[in-house]
Short mmCIF file of C-alpha atoms (C1' of nucleotides) in Angstrom, two decimals:
data_model
loop_
_atom_site.label_atom_id
_atom_site.label_comp_id
_atom_site.label_asym_id
_atom_site.label_seq_id
_atom_site.Cartn_x
_atom_site.Cartn_y
_atom_site.Cartn_z
CA MET T 1 -5.90 5.45 14.27
CA GLY T 2 -3.62 2.43 14.13
CA LEU T 3 -2.99 3.53 10.47
CA ALA T 4 0.59 4.82 9.64
CA LYS T 5 0.76 8.09 7.74
CA THR T 6 3.00 6.64 4.90
CA GLU T 7 2.19 9.70 2.44
CA ILE T 8 4.31 12.03 4.53
CA PHE T 9 7.39 9.89 4.13
CA ASN T 10 9.54 9.00 1.08
CA GLN T 11 9.64 5.57 -0.63
CA GLN T 12 12.86 4.41 1.07
CA GLN T 13 11.64 5.15 4.58
CA ASN T 14 8.35 3.44 3.87
CA GLU T 15 10.18 0.39 2.37
CA ILE T 16 12.69 0.25 5.24
CA ALA T 17 9.76 0.21 7.81
CA SER T 18 7.78 -2.41 5.86
CA LEU T 19 10.67 -4.78 5.53
CA ALA T 20 11.45 -4.19 9.16
CA LYS T 21 7.82 -4.60 10.24
CA ALA T 22 7.74 -7.99 8.44
CA LEU T 23 10.54 -8.91 10.30
CA GLY T 24 9.23 -7.70 13.75
CA HIS T 25 7.83 -10.76 14.86
CA PRO T 26 10.14 -13.80 16.35
CA ALA T 27 7.85 -16.48 14.58
CA ARG T 28 8.76 -15.00 11.25
CA ILE T 29 12.50 -14.79 12.07
CA ALA T 30 12.26 -18.46 12.97
CA ILE T 31 10.46 -19.30 9.85
CA LEU T 32 13.15 -17.53 7.76
CA GLN T 33 15.90 -19.17 9.69
CA HIS T 34 14.62 -22.49 9.41
CA LEU T 35 14.21 -21.93 5.36
CA PHE T 36 17.86 -21.13 5.52
CA LYS T 37 18.81 -24.02 7.50
CA ILE T 38 16.64 -26.67 5.57
CA ASN T 39 18.05 -25.45 2.20
CA ALA T 40 15.72 -27.48 0.28
CA CYS T 41 11.97 -26.31 0.33
CA VAL T 42 9.99 -26.82 3.72
CA CYS T 43 6.22 -27.07 3.71
CA GLY T 44 4.19 -27.49 6.95
CA ASP T 45 6.89 -28.97 9.10
CA LEU T 46 7.05 -25.34 10.24
CA VAL T 47 4.03 -26.00 12.23
CA GLU T 48 5.86 -28.71 14.39
CA GLU T 49 9.48 -27.04 14.17
CA ILE T 50 7.65 -23.74 15.64
CA GLY T 51 5.20 -24.32 18.38
CA LEU T 52 2.21 -22.41 17.07
CA ALA T 53 -1.14 -23.33 15.58
CA GLN T 54 -1.42 -24.13 11.71
CA ALA T 55 -3.71 -21.27 11.10
CA THR T 56 -1.08 -18.81 12.79
CA ILE T 57 1.77 -20.15 10.88
CA SER T 58 -0.04 -19.80 7.52
CA GLN T 59 -0.92 -16.21 8.53
CA HIS T 60 2.78 -15.35 9.22
CA LEU T 61 3.64 -17.28 5.81
CA LYS T 62 1.07 -15.05 4.16
CA GLU T 63 2.81 -11.93 5.22
CA LEU T 64 6.24 -12.97 4.40
CA LYS T 65 4.92 -13.92 1.06
CA GLN T 66 2.96 -10.50 0.74
CA ILE T 67 6.12 -8.62 1.23
CA GLY T 68 7.99 -10.90 -1.28
CA LEU T 69 10.69 -12.63 1.19
CA ILE T 70 9.54 -16.00 0.52
CA LYS T 71 7.73 -17.97 -2.40
CA GLY T 72 5.29 -21.06 -2.08
CA ASN T 73 5.11 -23.73 -4.70
CA VAL T 74 2.43 -26.22 -4.50
CA GLU T 75 3.43 -29.74 -4.58
CA GLY T 76 0.58 -32.23 -4.55
CA THR T 77 -1.35 -31.52 -1.17
CA SER T 78 1.68 -29.75 0.48
CA VAL T 79 3.02 -26.51 -0.18
CA CYS T 80 7.08 -25.65 -0.54
CA TYR T 81 8.51 -22.51 0.74
CA CYS T 82 11.71 -20.91 0.17
CA ILE T 83 13.50 -17.66 0.31
CA ASP T 84 13.29 -15.53 -2.59
CA LYS T 85 16.86 -14.55 -3.11
CA GLU T 86 16.44 -11.41 -5.29
CA LYS T 87 14.08 -9.87 -2.64
CA TRP T 88 16.43 -10.78 -0.05
CA SER T 89 19.48 -9.09 -1.26
CA LYS T 90 17.43 -6.13 -2.06
CA MET T 91 16.23 -6.18 1.51
CA LYS T 92 19.61 -6.72 2.66
CA GLY T 93 20.98 -3.78 0.69
CA LEU T 94 18.23 -1.28 1.88
CA LEU T 95 18.67 -2.25 5.57
CA SER T 96 22.64 -2.31 5.37
CA GLU T 97 22.67 1.07 3.97
CA PHE T 98 20.40 2.29 6.67
CA LEU T 99 22.24 0.52 9.43
CA ASN T 100 25.60 1.78 8.23
CA LEU T 101 24.90 5.34 8.69
CA ASP T 102 28.05 6.86 10.03
CA LEU T 103 28.08 6.85 13.71
CA ARG T 104 31.25 8.96 13.88
CA ASN T 105 29.55 12.18 13.48
CA SER T 106 27.06 11.95 16.36
CA THR T 107 29.05 13.66 19.11
CA CYS T 108 26.59 14.45 21.81
CA CYS T 109 25.06 13.11 25.03
CA MET M 1 -4.64 -12.32 21.04
CA GLY M 2 -2.36 -9.67 19.71
CA LEU M 3 0.34 -10.97 22.08
CA ALA M 4 3.32 -12.65 20.75
CA LYS M 5 4.19 -15.97 22.33
CA THR M 6 8.05 -14.80 23.16
CA GLU M 7 8.41 -17.90 25.30
CA ILE M 8 8.66 -20.42 22.60
CA PHE M 9 11.51 -18.42 20.73
CA ASN M 10 15.05 -18.26 21.79
CA GLN M 11 16.60 -15.12 22.95
CA GLN M 12 18.39 -14.37 19.62
CA GLN M 13 15.00 -14.55 17.80
CA ASN M 14 13.24 -12.24 20.33
CA GLU M 15 15.91 -9.68 20.06
CA ILE M 16 16.05 -9.48 16.28
CA ALA M 17 12.27 -9.34 16.20
CA SER M 18 12.09 -6.52 18.89
CA LEU M 19 14.82 -4.27 17.03
CA ALA M 20 13.08 -4.88 13.61
CA LYS M 21 9.64 -4.06 15.15
CA ALA M 22 11.13 -0.89 16.60
CA LEU M 23 12.25 -0.04 12.92
CA GLY M 24 9.02 -0.98 11.67
CA HIS M 25 7.32 2.40 11.22
CA PRO M 26 8.55 5.25 8.73
CA ALA M 27 8.30 7.98 11.42
CA ARG M 28 10.79 5.96 13.47
CA ILE M 29 13.10 5.56 10.59
CA ALA M 30 12.96 9.39 9.79
CA ILE M 31 13.58 10.23 13.18
CA LEU M 32 16.75 7.97 13.24
CA GLN M 33 17.97 9.20 9.91
CA HIS M 34 17.62 12.72 10.98
CA LEU M 35 19.46 12.09 14.32
CA PHE M 36 22.28 10.97 12.03
CA LYS M 37 22.02 14.02 9.69
CA ILE M 38 22.06 16.54 12.40
CA ASN M 39 25.02 15.09 14.16
CA ALA M 40 24.54 17.24 17.02
CA CYS M 41 21.46 16.46 19.15
CA VAL M 42 18.13 17.41 17.99
CA CYS M 43 15.18 18.20 20.41
CA GLY M 44 11.65 18.85 19.39
CA ASP M 45 12.58 20.01 15.68
CA LEU M 46 11.60 16.42 14.99
CA VAL M 47 7.94 17.70 15.27
CA GLU M 48 8.56 20.09 12.57
CA GLU M 49 10.94 18.04 10.48
CA ILE M 50 8.51 15.29 10.12
CA GLY M 51 4.90 16.11 10.03
CA LEU M 52 3.45 14.49 13.02
CA ALA M 53 1.75 15.87 16.13
CA GLN M 54 4.06 16.59 19.18
CA ALA M 55 2.25 13.89 21.08
CA THR M 56 2.78 11.32 18.31
CA ILE M 57 6.56 12.06 17.90
CA SER M 58 6.81 11.94 21.68
CA GLN M 59 5.37 8.24 21.53
CA HIS M 60 7.60 7.24 18.94
CA LEU M 61 10.69 8.75 20.61
CA LYS M 62 9.57 6.81 23.67
CA GLU M 63 9.63 3.42 21.72
CA LEU M 64 12.93 4.27 20.41
CA LYS M 65 14.49 5.08 23.90
CA GLN M 66 12.57 2.02 25.55
CA ILE M 67 14.64 -0.23 23.11
CA GLY M 68 17.85 1.75 23.72
CA LEU M 69 18.52 3.07 20.27
CA ILE M 70 18.25 6.50 21.34
CA LYS M 71 19.02 8.48 24.57
CA GLY M 72 17.70 11.72 25.68
CA ASN M 73 19.16 14.45 27.90
CA VAL M 74 17.13 17.52 29.16
CA GLU M 75 18.67 20.61 28.41
CA GLY M 76 16.63 23.54 30.17
CA THR M 77 13.15 23.28 28.80
CA SER M 78 14.03 21.15 25.81
CA VAL M 79 15.10 17.64 25.49
CA CYS M 80 18.11 16.60 23.44
CA TYR M 81 18.09 13.28 21.58
CA CYS M 82 20.76 11.40 20.04
CA ILE M 83 21.76 7.80 18.80
CA ASP M 84 23.19 5.41 21.40
CA LYS M 85 26.11 4.29 19.31
CA GLU M 86 26.74 1.15 21.48
CA LYS M 87 23.15 -0.05 20.86
CA TRP M 88 23.32 0.79 17.42
CA SER M 89 26.32 -1.28 16.72
CA LYS M 90 24.97 -4.10 18.50
CA MET M 91 21.80 -3.93 16.52
CA LYS M 92 23.81 -3.64 13.40
CA GLY M 93 25.63 -6.98 14.33
CA LEU M 94 22.72 -8.70 15.16
CA LEU M 95 20.81 -7.76 12.08
CA SER M 96 23.67 -8.20 9.87
CA GLU M 97 24.39 -11.75 11.24
CA PHE M 98 20.75 -12.72 10.17
CA LEU M 99 20.78 -10.64 6.92
CA ASN M 100 23.76 -12.36 5.83
CA LEU M 101 22.76 -16.02 6.20
CA ASP M 102 23.89 -18.00 3.13
CA LEU M 103 21.79 -17.68 0.17
CA ARG M 104 23.88 -20.11 -1.97
CA ASN M 105 22.09 -23.19 -0.41
CA SER M 106 18.47 -22.32 -1.02
CA THR M 107 18.29 -24.49 -4.29
CA CYS M 108 14.62 -24.73 -4.69
CA CYS M 109 11.37 -23.26 -6.22
"C1'" DA E 1 -16.64 -42.25 -4.70
"C1'" DA E 2 -15.24 -42.15 -0.06
"C1'" DA E 3 -11.87 -41.11 3.51
"C1'" DC E 4 -7.65 -38.61 4.41
"C1'" DT E 5 -4.18 -35.02 4.20
"C1'" DT E 6 -2.60 -30.44 3.84
"C1'" DG E 7 -2.89 -25.61 3.97
"C1'" DA E 8 -5.66 -21.65 3.15
"C1'" DT E 9 -9.25 -18.85 4.92
"C1'" DC E 10 -13.08 -17.19 8.14
"C1'" DG E 11 -14.75 -15.77 12.37
"C1'" DT E 12 -13.77 -14.06 16.52
"C1'" DA E 13 -11.45 -12.81 21.05
"C1'" DT E 14 -7.67 -10.16 23.04
"C1'" DT E 15 -4.19 -7.12 22.85
"C1'" DA E 16 -1.05 -3.63 20.52
"C1'" DT E 17 -0.29 0.20 17.40
"C1'" DC E 18 -0.89 4.80 15.50
"C1'" DA E 19 -2.55 9.39 16.08
"C1'" DC E 20 -4.01 13.40 18.08
"C1'" DG E 21 -6.20 16.92 21.44
"C1'" DA E 22 -5.84 18.15 25.95
"C1'" DT E 23 -3.87 18.30 30.22
"C1'" DT E 24 0.20 18.07 33.16
"C1'" DA E 25 5.13 18.96 34.81
"C1'" DA E 26 9.24 21.26 34.55
"C1'" DT E 27 11.98 25.10 33.10
"C1'" DT E 28 12.91 29.46 31.87
"C1'" DA E 29 11.84 34.39 30.75
"C1'" DG E 30 9.90 38.77 32.09
"C1'" DC B 1 5.10 35.35 41.17
"C1'" DT B 2 3.37 34.89 36.57
"C1'" DA B 3 3.49 33.85 31.75
"C1'" DA B 4 5.47 31.44 28.30
"C1'" DT B 5 7.92 27.36 26.37
"C1'" DT B 6 8.91 22.54 25.94
"C1'" DA B 7 7.96 17.62 25.92
"C1'" DA B 8 5.92 13.98 28.51
"C1'" DT B 9 1.54 11.91 29.75
"C1'" DC B 10 -3.45 10.86 29.57
"C1'" DG B 11 -7.66 9.74 27.38
"C1'" DT B 12 -9.49 8.36 23.44
"C1'" DG B 13 -10.92 6.66 18.75
"C1'" DA B 14 -9.70 3.94 15.19
"C1'" DT B 15 -7.30 0.33 13.21
"C1'" DA B 16 -3.96 -3.46 12.72
"C1'" DA B 17 -1.64 -7.68 14.79
"C1'" DT B 18 -1.53 -12.09 17.20
"C1'" DA B 19 -3.67 -16.51 17.84
"C1'" DC B 20 -6.51 -20.31 17.50
"C1'" DG B 21 -10.48 -23.18 16.57
"C1'" DA B 22 -13.40 -24.37 12.64
"C1'" DT B 23 -14.46 -24.70 8.17
"C1'" DC B 24 -13.35 -24.84 3.14
"C1'" DA B 25 -10.69 -26.19 -1.01
"C1'" DA B 26 -7.65 -29.10 -3.28
"C1'" DG B 27 -5.17 -33.06 -4.13
"C1'" DT B 28 -4.13 -38.22 -2.81
"C1'" DT B 29 -4.98 -42.81 -1.32
"C1'" DT B 30 -7.77 -46.60 -0.98
#
DNA sequence: AAACTTGATCGTATTATCACGATTAATTAG
DNA sequence: CTAATTAATCGTGATAATACGATCAAGTTT
């Protein structure tokens, strides 16, 4: 079906999965890293910085915007993107909680 | 094309993205959480625990196995799965490093 | 107003993902 | 040996994701 059965999972599981999915492409990792590096806002330099077509970058930016990890402000003819700090912190919390599940108990294999 | 251009990104970016992609489905989150909860190995109870067909669960397990997050040991007619602690720790390191990029500098929007 | 710049969106081709029934392979039980 | 159990794999259908050229909309320049 290509369609995940989200209804049989709880909200936390779906949220973690959605966030992870948004991070599941190297271009989006590169975009986020660049937004952190250039700590002022960055516009379409991303197209040059990363070697993908403008339409493709725009598509990746849209995904990141949809999940809320970045915000875009129109500035004249260009658009300025930046990390949404609040959302980033929330994501960090959710993912960290998941990643920090206790390994000590797993005593097998 | 449906095919990510991994060659234009560095190894770290590709690794983070691959791991995130593996976590990008609620069923796989649920599987991992259950493997942590049942700290002994779990076999095909996952099919009952999660409400998906056996073939589907097996497919998700395969993905998790391929990226190395879980290991499977054959035990008679059933298969026992568990978290691969080393790989999990590595993942935790990589993702934490990424998630902990400094937010203080982003002063825009 | 006309030309230019910028970035979103459309259309489309290709490939991947998700899900499941059916089948197969391997082990165990009788 | 036969039947049953378990899980992987095959085949398939439906949908999503990736990528890009082309076009469109909006703002800037001249």
